[in-house]
Amino acid sequence: QAQIAESGGGLVQPGGSLRLSCAVASGLSLDYYGVAWFRQAPGKEREGISCISASDGSAYYADSVKGRITISRDNAKNTVYLQMNSLKSEDTAVYYCAAGRSPRSCTGSSAPNIRYLEVWGQGTLVTVSA
């Protein structure tokens, strides 16, 4: 009955690639819910790295990942993807997907707003190591 389920994490070498998936329950249509990706390493603050808006699919990327990560969505499958390339050891973290009904959850021009992201997945672990 999980409303959000992340998958695709695992062990990858530096410079490698992974594609994370965020499967969202059909009752939370991506036509109306913005979706964001966060990551958190032990002892570190949770960082909002990307989000995609419901209205027009515009995307936001944090400076730490810009140029290496692409967020996309398949509304028919109600799934959001995070393509990660040129991975670094610093990318090692648990990656979380979250959704929010409010258009303020993700504007595409600023960092995702935790205040309006009401539904969260349990996370998937990405480990970047040689």
XYZ file of N, CA and C in Angstrom:
390
model
N 0.811 -1.220 0.000
C 0.000 0.000 0.000
C 0.841 1.265 0.000
N 2.155 1.124 -0.184
C 3.012 2.298 -0.227
C 2.584 3.222 -1.360
N 2.500 4.500 -1.065
C 2.088 5.461 -2.078
C 3.236 5.852 -3.000
N 4.460 5.709 -2.508
C 5.656 5.983 -3.299
C 6.667 4.886 -3.057
N 7.293 4.394 -4.130
C 8.302 3.347 -4.023
C 9.482 3.687 -4.915
N 10.642 3.914 -4.300
C 11.868 4.161 -5.055
C 12.555 2.834 -5.379
N 13.275 2.821 -6.490
C 14.066 1.661 -6.860
C 15.217 2.111 -7.752
N 16.170 1.213 -7.969
C 17.270 1.482 -8.877
C 18.596 1.770 -8.211
N 18.611 1.881 -6.893
C 19.858 2.126 -6.191
C 20.753 0.898 -6.211
N 22.005 1.100 -5.826
C 22.961 0.012 -5.793
C 24.370 0.525 -5.750
N 25.313 -0.376 -6.013
C 26.736 -0.045 -6.016
C 27.190 0.267 -7.431
N 27.867 1.393 -7.594
C 28.379 1.797 -8.895
C 29.766 2.406 -8.715
N 30.631 2.223 -9.704
C 31.971 2.792 -9.649
C 31.951 4.281 -9.966
N 32.927 5.030 -9.451
C 33.020 6.446 -9.826
C 33.036 6.608 -11.340
N 32.291 7.598 -11.821
C 32.158 7.811 -13.249
C 31.027 7.033 -13.886
N 30.427 6.130 -13.143
C 29.351 5.313 -13.658
C 28.009 6.010 -13.615
N 26.972 5.267 -14.009
C 25.625 5.818 -14.109
C 24.610 4.912 -13.434
N 23.537 5.514 -12.975
C 22.388 4.804 -12.438
C 21.127 5.558 -12.825
N 20.024 4.827 -12.966
C 18.735 5.446 -13.140
C 17.824 5.014 -12.005
N 17.405 5.979 -11.211
C 16.478 5.729 -10.129
C 15.046 5.921 -10.622
N 14.142 5.122 -10.090
C 12.731 5.228 -10.430
C 11.922 5.557 -9.187
N 10.891 6.348 -9.366
C 9.964 6.688 -8.303
C 8.564 6.364 -8.798
N 8.046 5.217 -8.384
C 6.707 4.800 -8.762
C 5.709 5.404 -7.783
N 4.793 6.182 -8.308
C 3.812 6.894 -7.494
C 2.449 6.245 -7.674
N 1.717 6.073 -6.584
C 0.394 5.462 -6.633
C -0.508 6.207 -7.605
N -1.371 5.453 -8.285
C -2.216 6.034 -9.323
C -3.147 7.112 -8.796
N -3.474 7.066 -7.522
C -4.318 8.089 -6.926
C -3.635 9.440 -6.796
N -2.323 9.446 -6.955
C -1.546 10.689 -6.885
C -1.014 10.986 -8.279
N -1.896 11.421 -9.148
C -1.548 11.620 -10.546
C -0.473 12.685 -10.699
N 0.516 12.396 -11.538
C 1.573 13.362 -11.801
C 1.063 14.577 -12.561
N -0.174 14.508 -13.045
C -0.799 15.691 -13.632
C -1.040 16.761 -12.577
N -1.087 16.345 -11.309
C -1.427 17.252 -10.224
C -0.383 17.307 -9.115
N 0.528 16.325 -9.048
C 1.518 16.259 -7.979
C 2.914 16.538 -8.499
N 3.556 17.522 -7.900
C 4.966 17.716 -8.140
C 5.762 16.628 -7.432
N 6.920 16.285 -7.974
C 7.746 15.224 -7.407
C 9.175 15.717 -7.253
N 9.774 15.398 -6.114
C 11.127 15.838 -5.801
C 11.997 14.662 -5.386
N 13.291 14.807 -5.617
C 14.294 13.865 -5.136
C 15.164 14.552 -4.097
N 15.336 13.896 -2.970
C 16.242 14.323 -1.917
C 17.275 13.230 -1.692
N 18.386 13.597 -1.073
C 19.358 12.595 -0.662
C 19.915 12.957 0.709
N 20.340 11.931 1.439
C 20.870 12.138 2.775
C 21.934 11.089 3.092
N 23.091 11.572 3.499
C 24.161 10.724 3.983
C 24.179 10.787 5.508
N 24.711 9.759 6.189
C 24.755 9.768 7.646
C 25.432 11.021 8.189
N 24.780 11.669 9.140
C 25.327 12.867 9.746
C 25.183 14.123 8.913
N 24.556 14.017 7.745
C 24.375 15.163 6.863
C 22.907 15.555 6.787
N 22.662 16.808 6.430
C 21.301 17.275 6.224
C 20.731 16.705 4.938
N 19.425 16.509 4.922
C 18.762 16.077 3.709
C 18.799 17.196 2.673
N 19.238 16.860 1.469
C 19.454 17.832 0.412
C 18.469 17.609 -0.725
N 17.735 18.647 -1.089
C 16.851 18.575 -2.241
C 17.645 18.773 -3.511
N 17.791 17.728 -4.322
C 18.676 17.795 -5.481
C 17.938 18.040 -6.787
N 16.655 17.722 -6.851
C 15.918 17.908 -8.089
C 14.426 17.823 -7.838
N 13.648 18.451 -8.703
C 12.206 18.262 -8.670
C 11.628 18.595 -10.032
N 10.410 18.103 -10.264
C 9.714 18.344 -11.521
C 8.292 18.771 -11.204
N 7.848 19.841 -11.840
C 6.546 20.409 -11.532
C 5.431 19.631 -12.217
N 4.247 19.693 -11.607
C 3.092 19.012 -12.180
C 2.548 19.735 -13.402
N 2.551 21.060 -13.353
C 1.859 21.849 -14.362
C 2.471 21.736 -15.747
N 3.787 21.900 -15.836
C 4.426 21.919 -17.150
C 5.674 21.054 -17.249
N 6.013 20.325 -16.184
C 7.170 19.459 -16.207
C 8.495 20.183 -16.122
N 8.487 21.450 -15.750
C 9.742 22.169 -15.597
C 10.539 21.576 -14.436
N 11.853 21.631 -14.543
C 12.724 20.921 -13.610
C 13.695 21.849 -12.908
N 14.029 21.475 -11.678
C 15.039 22.161 -10.885
C 16.177 21.192 -10.582
N 17.406 21.718 -10.587
C 18.578 20.936 -10.205
C 19.449 21.730 -9.249
N 19.889 21.082 -8.188
C 20.831 21.709 -7.274
C 22.199 21.834 -7.940
N 22.959 22.829 -7.516
C 24.281 23.040 -8.094
C 25.179 21.810 -7.943
N 24.980 21.046 -6.872
C 25.821 19.892 -6.609
C 25.656 18.775 -7.637
N 24.540 18.777 -8.365
C 24.279 17.721 -9.335
C 24.022 18.240 -10.739
N 23.900 19.534 -10.897
C 23.569 20.117 -12.197
C 24.586 19.701 -13.249
N 24.079 19.275 -14.392
C 24.923 18.815 -15.476
C 25.183 17.330 -15.462
N 24.898 16.664 -14.349
C 25.131 15.226 -14.211
C 23.843 14.443 -14.016
N 22.761 15.136 -13.690
C 21.498 14.481 -13.367
C 20.377 15.051 -14.218
N 19.483 14.174 -14.662
C 18.309 14.579 -15.417
C 17.074 13.947 -14.802
N 16.079 14.764 -14.490
C 14.812 14.264 -13.979
C 13.803 14.232 -15.127
N 12.968 13.207 -15.149
C 11.955 13.082 -16.181
C 10.747 12.359 -15.606
N 9.652 12.373 -16.343
C 8.455 11.691 -15.869
C 7.731 11.016 -17.018
N 7.038 9.936 -16.689
C 6.162 9.232 -17.607
C 4.785 9.252 -16.962
N 3.948 10.182 -17.376
C 2.655 10.346 -16.724
C 1.752 9.124 -16.913
N 1.888 8.428 -18.035
C 1.087 7.233 -18.268
C 1.409 6.144 -17.250
N 2.676 6.041 -16.855
C 3.107 5.073 -15.850
C 3.102 5.652 -14.448
N 2.826 6.956 -14.337
C 2.852 7.659 -13.060
C 4.174 7.415 -12.335
N 5.258 7.563 -13.085
C 6.594 7.287 -12.577
C 7.536 8.432 -12.933
N 8.392 8.787 -11.992
C 9.430 9.788 -12.197
C 10.784 9.096 -12.164
N 11.682 9.530 -13.028
C 13.005 8.938 -13.126
C 14.074 9.975 -12.817
N 15.185 9.498 -12.296
C 16.346 10.340 -12.065
C 17.551 9.647 -12.683
N 17.977 10.148 -13.843
C 19.149 9.612 -14.517
C 20.385 10.294 -13.953
N 21.304 9.514 -13.401
C 22.507 10.041 -12.776
C 23.732 9.531 -13.523
N 24.539 10.454 -14.012
C 25.753 10.140 -14.752
C 26.968 10.738 -14.058
N 28.140 10.274 -14.462
C 29.401 10.785 -13.915
C 29.377 10.820 -12.396
N 28.966 9.731 -11.803
C 28.780 9.682 -10.359
C 30.109 9.778 -9.618
N 30.067 10.450 -8.484
C 31.224 10.657 -7.627
C 30.976 10.016 -6.269
N 32.055 9.801 -5.518
C 31.908 9.232 -4.187
C 31.020 10.110 -3.308
N 31.045 11.413 -3.538
C 30.222 12.340 -2.775
C 28.728 12.159 -3.020
N 28.365 11.416 -4.065
C 26.957 11.155 -4.355
C 26.403 10.008 -3.519
N 27.251 9.327 -2.764
C 26.803 8.222 -1.928
C 25.820 8.728 -0.879
N 24.627 8.164 -0.866
C 23.575 8.604 0.043
C 22.351 7.731 -0.149
N 21.400 7.871 0.763
C 20.068 7.327 0.553
C 19.273 8.373 -0.216
N 18.665 7.962 -1.307
C 17.905 8.862 -2.160
C 16.416 8.650 -1.920
N 15.712 9.743 -1.645
C 14.290 9.711 -1.343
C 13.490 10.440 -2.410
N 12.316 9.929 -2.693
C 11.363 10.563 -3.590
C 10.177 11.049 -2.770
N 9.664 12.220 -3.109
C 8.529 12.782 -2.388
C 7.605 13.500 -3.355
N 6.320 13.550 -3.014
C 5.318 14.175 -3.867
C 4.468 15.148 -3.065
N 3.998 16.187 -3.741
C 3.138 17.176 -3.111
C 2.078 17.692 -4.055
N 0.858 17.846 -3.553
C -0.259 18.298 -4.370
C -0.162 19.789 -4.684
N 0.371 20.555 -3.767
C 0.454 21.991 -3.966
C 1.445 22.331 -5.070
N 1.109 23.294 -5.929
C 2.089 23.741 -6.927
C 3.331 24.347 -6.288
N 3.269 24.676 -5.012
C 4.428 25.209 -4.311
C 5.439 24.134 -3.944
N 5.076 22.852 -4.115
C 6.012 21.774 -3.823
C 7.221 21.820 -4.745
N 7.004 22.209 -5.979
C 8.075 22.329 -6.963
C 7.663 23.329 -8.021
N 8.398 24.415 -8.104
C 8.123 25.438 -9.113
C 8.969 25.261 -10.363
N 10.034 24.494 -10.263
C 10.961 24.322 -11.370
C 12.044 25.380 -11.423
N 11.891 26.421 -10.630
C 12.866 27.502 -10.625
C 13.567 27.661 -9.284
N 13.150 26.878 -8.287
C 13.774 26.935 -6.978
C 13.771 25.541 -6.357
N 14.507 25.389 -5.270
C 14.621 24.096 -4.609
C 13.254 23.588 -4.154
N 13.065 22.259 -4.153
C 11.789 21.721 -3.685
C 11.523 22.122 -2.241
N 10.267 22.384 -1.941
C 9.872 22.883 -0.632
C 9.320 21.732 0.205
N 10.083 21.313 1.219
C 9.681 20.195 2.073
C 8.319 20.435 2.702
N 8.008 21.687 2.978
C 6.752 22.028 3.644
C 5.546 21.518 2.869
N 5.648 21.424 1.549
C 4.518 21.039 0.710
C 4.668 19.645 0.103
N 5.662 18.895 0.517
C 5.867 17.526 0.058
C 5.364 16.573 1.135
N 4.128 16.134 1.000
C 3.462 15.409 2.072
C 3.588 13.888 2.003
N 4.002 13.344 0.867
C 4.095 11.900 0.699
C 5.526 11.528 0.343
N 6.106 10.629 1.127
C 7.512 10.246 0.965
C 7.681 8.745 0.808
N 8.665 8.352 0.005
C 9.068 6.964 -0.061
C 10.056 6.635 1.037
N 10.469 5.370 1.092
C 11.391 4.915 2.128
C 12.853 5.039 1.740
N 13.121 5.355 0.496
C 14.476 5.606 0.061
C 15.130 4.405 -0.598
N 16.144 4.690 -1.407
C 16.967 3.657 -2.021
C 18.432 4.084 -1.910
N 19.295 3.153 -1.535
C 20.690 3.468 -1.247
C 21.528 3.443 -2.518
N 22.275 4.520 -2.733
C 23.243 4.610 -3.818
C 24.636 4.679 -3.201
N 25.504 3.750 -3.585
C 26.879 3.728 -3.104
C 27.814 3.845 -4.291
N 28.634 4.886 -4.302
C 29.597 5.116 -5.367
C 30.984 4.829 -4.805
N 31.588 3.748 -5.252
C 32.874 3.325 -4.712
C 33.584 2.422 -5.699
N 34.919 2.520 -5.711
C 35.726 1.641 -6.530
C 35.960 0.306 -5.841
